[in-house]
Coordinates of C-alpha atoms in Angstrom, one line a residue:
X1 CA 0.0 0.0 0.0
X2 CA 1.4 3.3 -0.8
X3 CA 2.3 5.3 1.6
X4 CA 1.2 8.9 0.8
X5 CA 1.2 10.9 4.7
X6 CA 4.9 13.0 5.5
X7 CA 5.7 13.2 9.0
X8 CA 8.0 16.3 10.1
X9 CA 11.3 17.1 9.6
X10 CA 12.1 16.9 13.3
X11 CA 10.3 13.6 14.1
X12 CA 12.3 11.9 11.3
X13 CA 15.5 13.5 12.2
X14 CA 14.8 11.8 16.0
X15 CA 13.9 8.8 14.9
X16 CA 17.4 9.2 12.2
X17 CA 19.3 9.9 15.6
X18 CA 17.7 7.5 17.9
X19 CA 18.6 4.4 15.2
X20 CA 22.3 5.2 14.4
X21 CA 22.6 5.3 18.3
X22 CA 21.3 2.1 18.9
X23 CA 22.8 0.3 16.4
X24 CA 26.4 2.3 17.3
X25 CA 25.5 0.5 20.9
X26 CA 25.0 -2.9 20.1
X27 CA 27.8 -2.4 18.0
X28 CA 29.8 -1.4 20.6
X29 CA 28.8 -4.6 22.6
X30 CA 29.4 -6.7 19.9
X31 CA 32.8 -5.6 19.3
X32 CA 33.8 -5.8 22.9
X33 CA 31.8 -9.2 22.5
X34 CA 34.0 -10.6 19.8
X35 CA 37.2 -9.0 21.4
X36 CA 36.7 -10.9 24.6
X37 CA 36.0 -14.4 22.8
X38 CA 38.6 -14.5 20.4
X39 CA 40.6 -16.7 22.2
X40 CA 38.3 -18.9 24.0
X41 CA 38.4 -22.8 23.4
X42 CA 35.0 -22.9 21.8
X43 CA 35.9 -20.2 18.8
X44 CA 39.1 -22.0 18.3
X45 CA 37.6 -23.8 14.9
X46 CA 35.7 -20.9 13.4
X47 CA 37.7 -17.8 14.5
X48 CA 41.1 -17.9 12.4
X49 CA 43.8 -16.3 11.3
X50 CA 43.0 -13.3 8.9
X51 CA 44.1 -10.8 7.0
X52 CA 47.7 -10.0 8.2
X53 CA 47.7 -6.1 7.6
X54 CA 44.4 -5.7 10.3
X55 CA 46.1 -7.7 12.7
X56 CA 43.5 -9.4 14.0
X57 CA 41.3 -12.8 13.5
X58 CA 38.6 -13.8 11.5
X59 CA 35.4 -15.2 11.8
X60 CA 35.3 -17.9 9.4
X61 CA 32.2 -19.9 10.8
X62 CA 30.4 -19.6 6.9
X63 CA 32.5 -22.4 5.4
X64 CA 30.6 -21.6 1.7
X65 CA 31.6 -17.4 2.3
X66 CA 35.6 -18.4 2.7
X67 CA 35.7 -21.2 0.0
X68 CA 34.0 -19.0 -2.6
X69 CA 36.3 -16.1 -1.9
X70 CA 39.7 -17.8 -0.7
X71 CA 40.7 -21.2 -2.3
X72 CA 38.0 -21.3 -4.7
X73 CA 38.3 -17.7 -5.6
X74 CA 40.6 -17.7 -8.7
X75 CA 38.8 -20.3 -9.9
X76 CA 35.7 -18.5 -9.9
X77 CA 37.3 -15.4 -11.5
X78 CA 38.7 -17.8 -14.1
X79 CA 35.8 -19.3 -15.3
X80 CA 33.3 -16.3 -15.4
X81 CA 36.0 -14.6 -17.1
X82 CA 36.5 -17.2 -19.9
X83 CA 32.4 -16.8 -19.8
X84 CA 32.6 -13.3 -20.8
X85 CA 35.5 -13.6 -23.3
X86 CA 33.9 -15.8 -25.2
X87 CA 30.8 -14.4 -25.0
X88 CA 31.7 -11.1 -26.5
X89 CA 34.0 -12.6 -29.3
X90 CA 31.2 -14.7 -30.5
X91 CA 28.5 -11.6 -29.8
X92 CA 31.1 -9.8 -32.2
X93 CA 31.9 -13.1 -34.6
X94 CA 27.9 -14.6 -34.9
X95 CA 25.7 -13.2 -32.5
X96 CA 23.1 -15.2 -33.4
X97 CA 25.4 -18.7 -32.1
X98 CA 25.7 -17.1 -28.9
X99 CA 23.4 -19.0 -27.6
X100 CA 25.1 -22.5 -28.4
X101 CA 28.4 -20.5 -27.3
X102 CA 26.8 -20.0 -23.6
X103 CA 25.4 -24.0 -23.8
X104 CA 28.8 -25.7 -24.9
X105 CA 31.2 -23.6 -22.6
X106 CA 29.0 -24.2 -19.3
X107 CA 28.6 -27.8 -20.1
X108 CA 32.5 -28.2 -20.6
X109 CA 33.0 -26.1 -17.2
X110 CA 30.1 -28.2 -15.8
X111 CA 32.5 -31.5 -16.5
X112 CA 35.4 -30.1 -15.6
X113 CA 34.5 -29.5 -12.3
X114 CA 32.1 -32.3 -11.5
X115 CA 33.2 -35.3 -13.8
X116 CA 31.3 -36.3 -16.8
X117 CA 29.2 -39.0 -15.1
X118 CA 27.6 -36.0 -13.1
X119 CA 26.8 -34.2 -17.0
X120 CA 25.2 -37.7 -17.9
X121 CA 23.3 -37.3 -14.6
X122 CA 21.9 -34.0 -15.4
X123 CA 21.1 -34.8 -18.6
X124 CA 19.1 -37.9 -17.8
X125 CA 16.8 -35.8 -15.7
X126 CA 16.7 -32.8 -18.7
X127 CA 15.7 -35.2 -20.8
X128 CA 13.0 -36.8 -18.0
X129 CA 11.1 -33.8 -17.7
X130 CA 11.7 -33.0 -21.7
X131 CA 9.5 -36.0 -22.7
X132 CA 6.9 -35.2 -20.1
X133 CA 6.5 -31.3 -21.9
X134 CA 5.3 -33.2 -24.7
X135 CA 2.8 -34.7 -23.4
X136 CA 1.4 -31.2 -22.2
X137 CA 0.2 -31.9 -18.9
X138 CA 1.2 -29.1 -16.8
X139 CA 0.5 -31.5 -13.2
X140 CA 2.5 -34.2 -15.1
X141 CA 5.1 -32.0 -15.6
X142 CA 5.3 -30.3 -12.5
X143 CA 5.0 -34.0 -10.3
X144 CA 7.7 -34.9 -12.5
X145 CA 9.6 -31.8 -11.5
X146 CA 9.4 -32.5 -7.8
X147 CA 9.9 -36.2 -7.8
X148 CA 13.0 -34.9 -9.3
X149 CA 14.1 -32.5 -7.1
X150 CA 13.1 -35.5 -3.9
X151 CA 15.5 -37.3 -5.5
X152 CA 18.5 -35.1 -4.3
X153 CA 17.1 -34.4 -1.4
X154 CA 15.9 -37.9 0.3
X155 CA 18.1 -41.1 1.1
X156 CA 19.1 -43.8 -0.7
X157 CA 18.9 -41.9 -4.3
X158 CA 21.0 -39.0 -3.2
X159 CA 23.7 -40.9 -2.0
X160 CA 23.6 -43.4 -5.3
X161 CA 23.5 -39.8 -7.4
X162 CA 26.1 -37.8 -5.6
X163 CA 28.1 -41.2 -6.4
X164 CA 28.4 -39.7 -10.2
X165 CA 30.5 -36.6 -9.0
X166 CA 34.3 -37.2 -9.8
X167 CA 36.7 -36.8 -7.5
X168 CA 36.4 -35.1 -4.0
X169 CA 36.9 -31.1 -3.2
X170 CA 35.8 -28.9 -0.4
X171 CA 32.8 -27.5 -2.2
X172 CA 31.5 -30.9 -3.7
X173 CA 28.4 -31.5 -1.7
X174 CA 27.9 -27.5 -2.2
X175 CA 28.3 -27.7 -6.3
X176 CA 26.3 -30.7 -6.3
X177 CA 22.8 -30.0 -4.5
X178 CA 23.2 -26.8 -6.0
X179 CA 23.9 -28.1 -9.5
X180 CA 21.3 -30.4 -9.3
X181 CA 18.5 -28.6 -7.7
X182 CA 18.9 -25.4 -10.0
X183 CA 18.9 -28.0 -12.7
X184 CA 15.3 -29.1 -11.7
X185 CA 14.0 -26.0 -11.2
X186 CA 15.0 -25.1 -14.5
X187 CA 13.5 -28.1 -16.6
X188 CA 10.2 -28.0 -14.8
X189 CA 10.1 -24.1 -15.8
X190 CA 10.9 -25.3 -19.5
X191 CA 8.1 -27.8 -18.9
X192 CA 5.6 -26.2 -18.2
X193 CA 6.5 -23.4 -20.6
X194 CA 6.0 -25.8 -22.9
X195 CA 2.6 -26.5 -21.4
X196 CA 1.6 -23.3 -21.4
X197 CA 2.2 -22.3 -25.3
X198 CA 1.3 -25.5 -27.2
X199 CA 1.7 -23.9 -30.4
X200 CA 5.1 -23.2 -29.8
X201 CA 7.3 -26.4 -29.9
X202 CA 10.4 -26.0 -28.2
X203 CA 13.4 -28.5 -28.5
X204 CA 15.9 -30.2 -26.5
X205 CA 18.5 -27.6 -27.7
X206 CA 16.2 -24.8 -26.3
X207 CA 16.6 -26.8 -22.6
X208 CA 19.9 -27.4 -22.6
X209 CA 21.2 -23.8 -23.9
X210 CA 18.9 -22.9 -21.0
X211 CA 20.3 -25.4 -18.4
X212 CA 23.8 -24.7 -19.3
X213 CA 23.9 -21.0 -19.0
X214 CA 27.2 -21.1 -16.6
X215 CA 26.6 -17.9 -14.3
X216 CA 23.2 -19.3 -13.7
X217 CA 23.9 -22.7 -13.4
X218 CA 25.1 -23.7 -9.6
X219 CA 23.7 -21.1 -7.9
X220 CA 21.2 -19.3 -9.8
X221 CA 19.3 -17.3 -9.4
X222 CA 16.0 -19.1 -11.6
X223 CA 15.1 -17.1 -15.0
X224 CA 12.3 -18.3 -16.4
X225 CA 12.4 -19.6 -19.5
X226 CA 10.4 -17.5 -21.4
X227 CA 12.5 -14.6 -20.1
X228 CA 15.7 -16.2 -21.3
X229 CA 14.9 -17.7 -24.3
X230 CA 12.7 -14.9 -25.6
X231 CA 16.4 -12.2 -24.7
X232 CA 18.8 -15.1 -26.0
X233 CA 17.3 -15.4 -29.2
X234 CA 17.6 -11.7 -30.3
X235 CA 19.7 -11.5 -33.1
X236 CA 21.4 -8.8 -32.8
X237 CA 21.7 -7.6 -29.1
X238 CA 21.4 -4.0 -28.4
X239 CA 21.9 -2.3 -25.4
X240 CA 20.5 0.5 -23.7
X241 CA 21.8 3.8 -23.2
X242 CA 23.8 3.9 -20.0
X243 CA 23.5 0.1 -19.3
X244 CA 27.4 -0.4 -19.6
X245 CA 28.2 2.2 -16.9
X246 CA 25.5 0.5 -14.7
X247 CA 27.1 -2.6 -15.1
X248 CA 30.7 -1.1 -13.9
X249 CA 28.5 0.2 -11.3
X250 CA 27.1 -3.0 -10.2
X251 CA 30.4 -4.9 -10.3
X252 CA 32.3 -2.2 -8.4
X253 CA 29.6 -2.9 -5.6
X254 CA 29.6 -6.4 -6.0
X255 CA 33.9 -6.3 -5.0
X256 CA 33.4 -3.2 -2.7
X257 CA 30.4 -5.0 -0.7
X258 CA 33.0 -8.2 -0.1
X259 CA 35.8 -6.8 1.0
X260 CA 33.7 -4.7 3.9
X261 CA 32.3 -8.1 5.0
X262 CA 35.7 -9.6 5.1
X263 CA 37.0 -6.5 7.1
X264 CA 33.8 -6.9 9.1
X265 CA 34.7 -10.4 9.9
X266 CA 37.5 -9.4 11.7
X267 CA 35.5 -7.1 14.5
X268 CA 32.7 -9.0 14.3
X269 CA 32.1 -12.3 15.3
X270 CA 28.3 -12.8 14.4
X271 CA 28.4 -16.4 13.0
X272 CA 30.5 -17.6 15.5
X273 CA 28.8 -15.9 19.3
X274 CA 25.4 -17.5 18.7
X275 CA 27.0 -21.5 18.2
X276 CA 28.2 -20.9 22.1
X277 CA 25.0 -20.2 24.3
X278 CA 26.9 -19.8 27.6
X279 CA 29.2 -16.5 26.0
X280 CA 25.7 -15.4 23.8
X281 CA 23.7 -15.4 27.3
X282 CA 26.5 -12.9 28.6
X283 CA 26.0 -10.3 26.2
X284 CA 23.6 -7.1 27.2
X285 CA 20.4 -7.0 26.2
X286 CA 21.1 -5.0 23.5
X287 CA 24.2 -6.7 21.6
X288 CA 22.2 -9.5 21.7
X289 CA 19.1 -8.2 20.1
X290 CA 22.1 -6.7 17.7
X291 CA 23.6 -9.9 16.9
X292 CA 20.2 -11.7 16.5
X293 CA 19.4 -8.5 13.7
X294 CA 23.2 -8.6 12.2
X295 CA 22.8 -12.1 10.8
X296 CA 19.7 -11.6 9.3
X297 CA 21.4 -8.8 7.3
X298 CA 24.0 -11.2 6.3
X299 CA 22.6 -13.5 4.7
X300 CA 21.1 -11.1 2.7
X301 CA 24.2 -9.1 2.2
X302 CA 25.7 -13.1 1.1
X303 CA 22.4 -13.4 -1.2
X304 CA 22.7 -9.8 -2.8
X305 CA 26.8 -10.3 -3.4
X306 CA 26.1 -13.5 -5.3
X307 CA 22.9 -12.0 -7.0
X308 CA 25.2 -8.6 -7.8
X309 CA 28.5 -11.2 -9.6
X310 CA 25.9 -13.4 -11.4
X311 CA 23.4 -10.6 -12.7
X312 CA 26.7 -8.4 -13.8
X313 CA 28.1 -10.8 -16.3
X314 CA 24.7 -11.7 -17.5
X315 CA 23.7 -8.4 -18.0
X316 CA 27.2 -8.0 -20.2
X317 CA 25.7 -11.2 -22.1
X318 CA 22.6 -8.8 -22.7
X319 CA 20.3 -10.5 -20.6
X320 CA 18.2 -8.8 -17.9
X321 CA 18.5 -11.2 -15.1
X322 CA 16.2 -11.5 -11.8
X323 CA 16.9 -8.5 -9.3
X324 CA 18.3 -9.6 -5.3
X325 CA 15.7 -9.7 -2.9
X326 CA 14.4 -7.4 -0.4
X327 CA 17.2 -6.2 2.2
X328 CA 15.8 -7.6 5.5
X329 CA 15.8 -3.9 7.0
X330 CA 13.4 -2.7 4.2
X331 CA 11.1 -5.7 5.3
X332 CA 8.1 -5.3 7.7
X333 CA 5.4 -7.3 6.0
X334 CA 5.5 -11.0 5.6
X335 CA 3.9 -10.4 2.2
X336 CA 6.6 -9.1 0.9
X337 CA 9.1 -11.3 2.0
X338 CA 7.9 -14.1 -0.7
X339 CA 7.3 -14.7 -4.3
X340 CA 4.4 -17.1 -5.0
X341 CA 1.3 -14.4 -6.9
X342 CA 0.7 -17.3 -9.9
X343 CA -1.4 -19.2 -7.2
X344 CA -2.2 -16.5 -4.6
X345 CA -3.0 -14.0 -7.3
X346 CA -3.8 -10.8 -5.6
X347 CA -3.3 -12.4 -1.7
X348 CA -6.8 -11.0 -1.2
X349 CA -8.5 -13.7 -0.6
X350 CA -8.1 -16.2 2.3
X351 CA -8.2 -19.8 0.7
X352 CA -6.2 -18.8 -2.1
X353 CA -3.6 -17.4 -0.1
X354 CA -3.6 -20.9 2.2
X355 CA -3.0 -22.9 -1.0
X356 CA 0.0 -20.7 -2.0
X357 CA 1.3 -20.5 0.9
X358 CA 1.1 -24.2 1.4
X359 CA 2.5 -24.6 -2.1
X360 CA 5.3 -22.6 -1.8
X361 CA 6.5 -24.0 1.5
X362 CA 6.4 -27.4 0.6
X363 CA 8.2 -26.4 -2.5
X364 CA 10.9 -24.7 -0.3
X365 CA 11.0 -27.5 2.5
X366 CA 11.7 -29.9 -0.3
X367 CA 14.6 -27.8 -1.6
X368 CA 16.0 -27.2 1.2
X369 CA 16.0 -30.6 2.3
X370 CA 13.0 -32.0 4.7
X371 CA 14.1 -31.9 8.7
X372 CA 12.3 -31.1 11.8
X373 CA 14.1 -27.6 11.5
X374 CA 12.9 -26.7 8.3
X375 CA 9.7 -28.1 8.9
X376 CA 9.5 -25.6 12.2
X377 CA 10.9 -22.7 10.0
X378 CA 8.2 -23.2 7.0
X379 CA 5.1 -23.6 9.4
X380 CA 6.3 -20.4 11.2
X381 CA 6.5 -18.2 8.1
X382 CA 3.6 -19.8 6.1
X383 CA 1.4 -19.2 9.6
X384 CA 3.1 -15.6 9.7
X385 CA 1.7 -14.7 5.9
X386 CA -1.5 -16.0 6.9
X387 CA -2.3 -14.5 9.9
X388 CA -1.5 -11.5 8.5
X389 CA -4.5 -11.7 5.7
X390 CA -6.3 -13.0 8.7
X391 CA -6.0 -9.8 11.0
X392 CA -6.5 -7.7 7.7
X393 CA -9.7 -9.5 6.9
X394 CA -10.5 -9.4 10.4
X395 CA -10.2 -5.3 10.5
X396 CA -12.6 -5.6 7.6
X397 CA -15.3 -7.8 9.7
X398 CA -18.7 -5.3 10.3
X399 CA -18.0 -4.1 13.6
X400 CA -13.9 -3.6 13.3
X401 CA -14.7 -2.1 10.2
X402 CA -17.1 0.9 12.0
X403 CA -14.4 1.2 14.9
X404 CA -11.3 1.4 11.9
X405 CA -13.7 4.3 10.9
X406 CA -14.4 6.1 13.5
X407 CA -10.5 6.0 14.5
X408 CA -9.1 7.1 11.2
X409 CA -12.0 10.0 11.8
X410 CA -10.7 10.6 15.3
X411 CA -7.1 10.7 14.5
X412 CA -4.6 12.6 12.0
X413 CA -3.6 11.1 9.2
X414 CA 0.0 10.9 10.6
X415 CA -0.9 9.4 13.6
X416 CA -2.8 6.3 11.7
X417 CA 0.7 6.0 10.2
X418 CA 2.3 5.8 13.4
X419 CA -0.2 3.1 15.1
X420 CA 1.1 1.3 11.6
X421 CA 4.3 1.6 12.0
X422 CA 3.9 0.1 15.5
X423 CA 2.5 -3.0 13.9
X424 CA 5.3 -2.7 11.4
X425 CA 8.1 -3.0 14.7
X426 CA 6.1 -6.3 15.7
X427 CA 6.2 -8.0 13.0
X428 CA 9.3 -7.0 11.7
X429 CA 10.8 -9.1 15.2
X430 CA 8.3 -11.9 14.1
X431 CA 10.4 -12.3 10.7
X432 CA 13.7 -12.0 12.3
X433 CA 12.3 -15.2 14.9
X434 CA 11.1 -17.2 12.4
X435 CA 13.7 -17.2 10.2
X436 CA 16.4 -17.2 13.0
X437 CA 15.3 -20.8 13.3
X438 CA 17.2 -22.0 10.1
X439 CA 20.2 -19.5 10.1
X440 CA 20.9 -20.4 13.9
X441 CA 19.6 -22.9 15.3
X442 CA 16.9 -23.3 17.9
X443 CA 18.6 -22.9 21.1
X444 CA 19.3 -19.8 20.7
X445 CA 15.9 -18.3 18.8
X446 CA 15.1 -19.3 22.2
X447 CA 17.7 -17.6 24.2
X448 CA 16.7 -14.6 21.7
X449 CA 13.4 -14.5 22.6
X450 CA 13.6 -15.4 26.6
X451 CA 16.1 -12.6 27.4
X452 CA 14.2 -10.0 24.8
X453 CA 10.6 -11.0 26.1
X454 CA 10.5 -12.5 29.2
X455 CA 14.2 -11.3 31.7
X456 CA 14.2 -7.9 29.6
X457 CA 10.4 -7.3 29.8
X458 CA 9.5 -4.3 29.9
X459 CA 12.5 -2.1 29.4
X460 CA 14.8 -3.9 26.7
X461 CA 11.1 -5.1 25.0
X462 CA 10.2 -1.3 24.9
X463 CA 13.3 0.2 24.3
X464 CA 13.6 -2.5 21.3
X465 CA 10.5 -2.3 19.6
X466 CA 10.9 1.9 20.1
X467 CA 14.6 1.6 18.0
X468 CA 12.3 -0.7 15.6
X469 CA 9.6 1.8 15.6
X470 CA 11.9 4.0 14.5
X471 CA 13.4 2.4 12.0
X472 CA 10.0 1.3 10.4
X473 CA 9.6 4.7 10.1
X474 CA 12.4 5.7 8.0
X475 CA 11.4 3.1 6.0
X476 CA 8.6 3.8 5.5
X477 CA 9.2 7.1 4.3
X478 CA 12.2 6.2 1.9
X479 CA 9.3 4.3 0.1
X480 CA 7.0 7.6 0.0
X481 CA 9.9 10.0 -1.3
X482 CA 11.1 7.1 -4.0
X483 CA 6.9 6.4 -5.0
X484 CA 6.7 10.1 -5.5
X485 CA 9.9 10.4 -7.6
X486 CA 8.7 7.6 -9.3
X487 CA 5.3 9.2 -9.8
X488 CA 7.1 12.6 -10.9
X489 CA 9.0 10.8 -13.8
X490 CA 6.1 9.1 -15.5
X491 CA 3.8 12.4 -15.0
X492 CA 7.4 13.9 -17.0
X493 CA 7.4 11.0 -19.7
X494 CA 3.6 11.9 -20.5
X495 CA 4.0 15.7 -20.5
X496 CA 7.0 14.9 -23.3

């Protein structure tokens, strides 16, 4: 819902002010935190070494962070590089091959890494879910999909099919599930694309230059294949005005945005503190609340890195690739938190919404692998989507519905927005909980929420939902300034 009420200069500015001091506080804490734990017994494994010009050690607890950007690292670089190299000689040569270009060279990187027996793996299930578009039976197609995608995911076929990956490396299992699952989603896309337009016959080609795209291939992110077949097959490729200095733009980010995590992770010890509940329990109140935030921003900071390197050399290969999601801070809705409209439509109505919901978390539980954690961590945010078309439907009910009235009649326009934004504070603590259950672990979502709800209660609850409150707010109001700008431009655009 567009936000369309200003609040004053002043209240902003104290809201500004009361946020940078809160988080320079449990920043503090957290510093003084990791400084204190560096050398105790149980950080031995994960704190490390770092870089020796900062003089101090590392927190190295994400083993997928330091193998992508360590030993792994020139590899990476290699390979993309060869990507785009190729890609622009044959975009010069015979644009319209560029397409068999981006096919042949990720299947020959995809066997050099993983062994050819894990190629004829891949392309058993391509061709699988191939034979099942023809028939044109979109539930056939997508059963097909996620017996598939089981099959990675459940003993005894995963261990017989991880058996096809040659040799052994310290990113193996990571390459393979994501390999294999990406692989999946992709031919059940192409399936039921297929499904879709059955006037347009696709071939085997078309799904395996769509498979094989390499910057897509291990760990996405999922283009449609409508999307990238319809922006591959172009001809003659040409780009927009400005795109190339966006692109420098976006990789300049993408390098700048690693190395201030790497520097991070030598003050900052936020992957390693929450694995040892005895230390975690000693922090203040607010470090703690701090550190429970901080690695909810990481893993989207992790997401939006490998979104910013993938989407920058396929937007040299003129494709427009899917954009990062939302940064957890911009986030105080459930709705927004999840892509799943085909089913849900306009997520107006409740049954619907149930059944998308459903979907999509079964979907998600299967990828990730089924496990009583992940089974906690999808009921949580499926019931946190829910219940929040519940209470809205709810406020809707006869007599709510009077009493909304007469309050928006009673009070200012900027005050509805702040009884909003207090609703906002509340549930943006409900997304951090849920999802702390599958970044963390369970222990200490409960440790979290006992010293934040129940010892802290009511001053750190308070003083932590106020520094929220705030926050929401500014929020808030970046989305009214950049909805205005954006309503500014097209009001220009019809003028001209």
């Amino acid at each position: 819902m567009r936000i369309k009420t200003a609040l004053p200069a002043a209240e902003l500015g104290l809201y500004s002010l009361v946020l940078s001091g809160a988080l320079a506080y449990a920043g503090r804490g957290l510093l003084e935190a990791s400084q204190d734990g560096a050398h105790r017994k149980a950080f031995r494994e994960s704190v490390r070494p770092g870089w020796e010009y900062i003089g101090r050690k590392m927190d190295v607890a994400d083993f997928e962070w330091v193998m992508w950007f360590t030993s792994f690292r020139n590899v990476i670089v290699f390979a993309l590089s060869g990507h785009v190299l190729f890609a622009k000689l044959c975009t010069m040569v015979a644009p319209q091959l560029r397409s068999w270009m981006y096919a042949v060279y990720g299947a020959l990187a995809v066997m050099g890494t993983m062994g050819p027996w894990y190629m004829l793996l891949l392309l058993g299930h391509c061709v699988g879910l191939y034979v099942a578009s023809l028939l044109g039976r979109p539930w056939l197609c997508l059963g097909l999909g996620l017996a598939s995608l089981a099959s990675f995911k459940t003993d005894p076929l995963i261990s017989w099919q991880s058996g096809f990956v040659t040799g052994t490396f310290d990113l193996q299992e990571v390459l393979f599930h994501g390999g294999s699952g990406f692989t999946v989603l992709r031919c059940t896309s192409f399936a039921l694309e297929s499904c879709a337009r059955p006037d347009r016959r696709y071939s085997l080609a078309d799904l395996l230059k769509y498979n094989f795209y390499l910057p897509f291939f291990f760990f996405g992110p999922v283009m449609t294949f409508d999307r990238f077949h319809a922006q591959v097959s172009q001809a003659e490729p040409v780009r927009r005005e400005g795109e190339l200095w966006h692109i420098r733009a976006q990789a300049g980010l993408s390098v700048a945005a690693i190395m201030v995590v790497d520097i991070f992770f030598h003050f900052f010890y936020i992957l390693t503190i929450p694995s040892d509940l005895k230390f975690a329990n000693r922090l203040p109140d607010s470090a703690l609340a701090g550190l429970a935030y901080s690695n909810l921003v990481y893993d989207w900071v992790k997401a939006a890195i490998l979104f910013g390197v993938v989407n920058t050399v396929a937007c040299l290969d003129h494709l427009d690739p899917p954009q990062p999601p939302k940064c957890i801070t911009a986030l105080y809705v459930f709705a927004e938190t999840y892509v799943y409209d085909h089913v849900g439509g306009e997520h107006s109505a409740v049954i619907p919404e149930l059944a998308a919901t459903v979907a999509t978390f079964a979907i998600t539980t299967l990828w990730l692998g089924p496990c009583d954690i992940v089974y906690l961590w999808s009921f949580l945010n499926c019931f946190g989507l829910n219940f929040e078309l519940w209470v809205q439907k709810l406020a809707e009910w006869g007599p709510l519905a009077r009493i909304e009235v007469s309050r928006e009649a009673s009070l200012s326009v900027q005050m509805s927005r702040r009884v909003r934004a207090l609703f906002g504070a509340l549930n943006f603590w409900a997304i951090i909980m849920y999802n702390l259950v599958s970044l963390n672990s369970l222990e200490f979502t409960e440790l979290v929420a006992r010293r934040l709800l129940l010892t802290g209660f009511p001053q750190t609850t308070l003083a932590v939902l106020f520094v929220t409150y705030c926050g929401v707010q500014l929020v808030k109001e970046r989305e009214r300034t950049l909805a205005l700008e954006e309503e500014q431009r097209q009001d220009k655009e019809k003028l001209e």
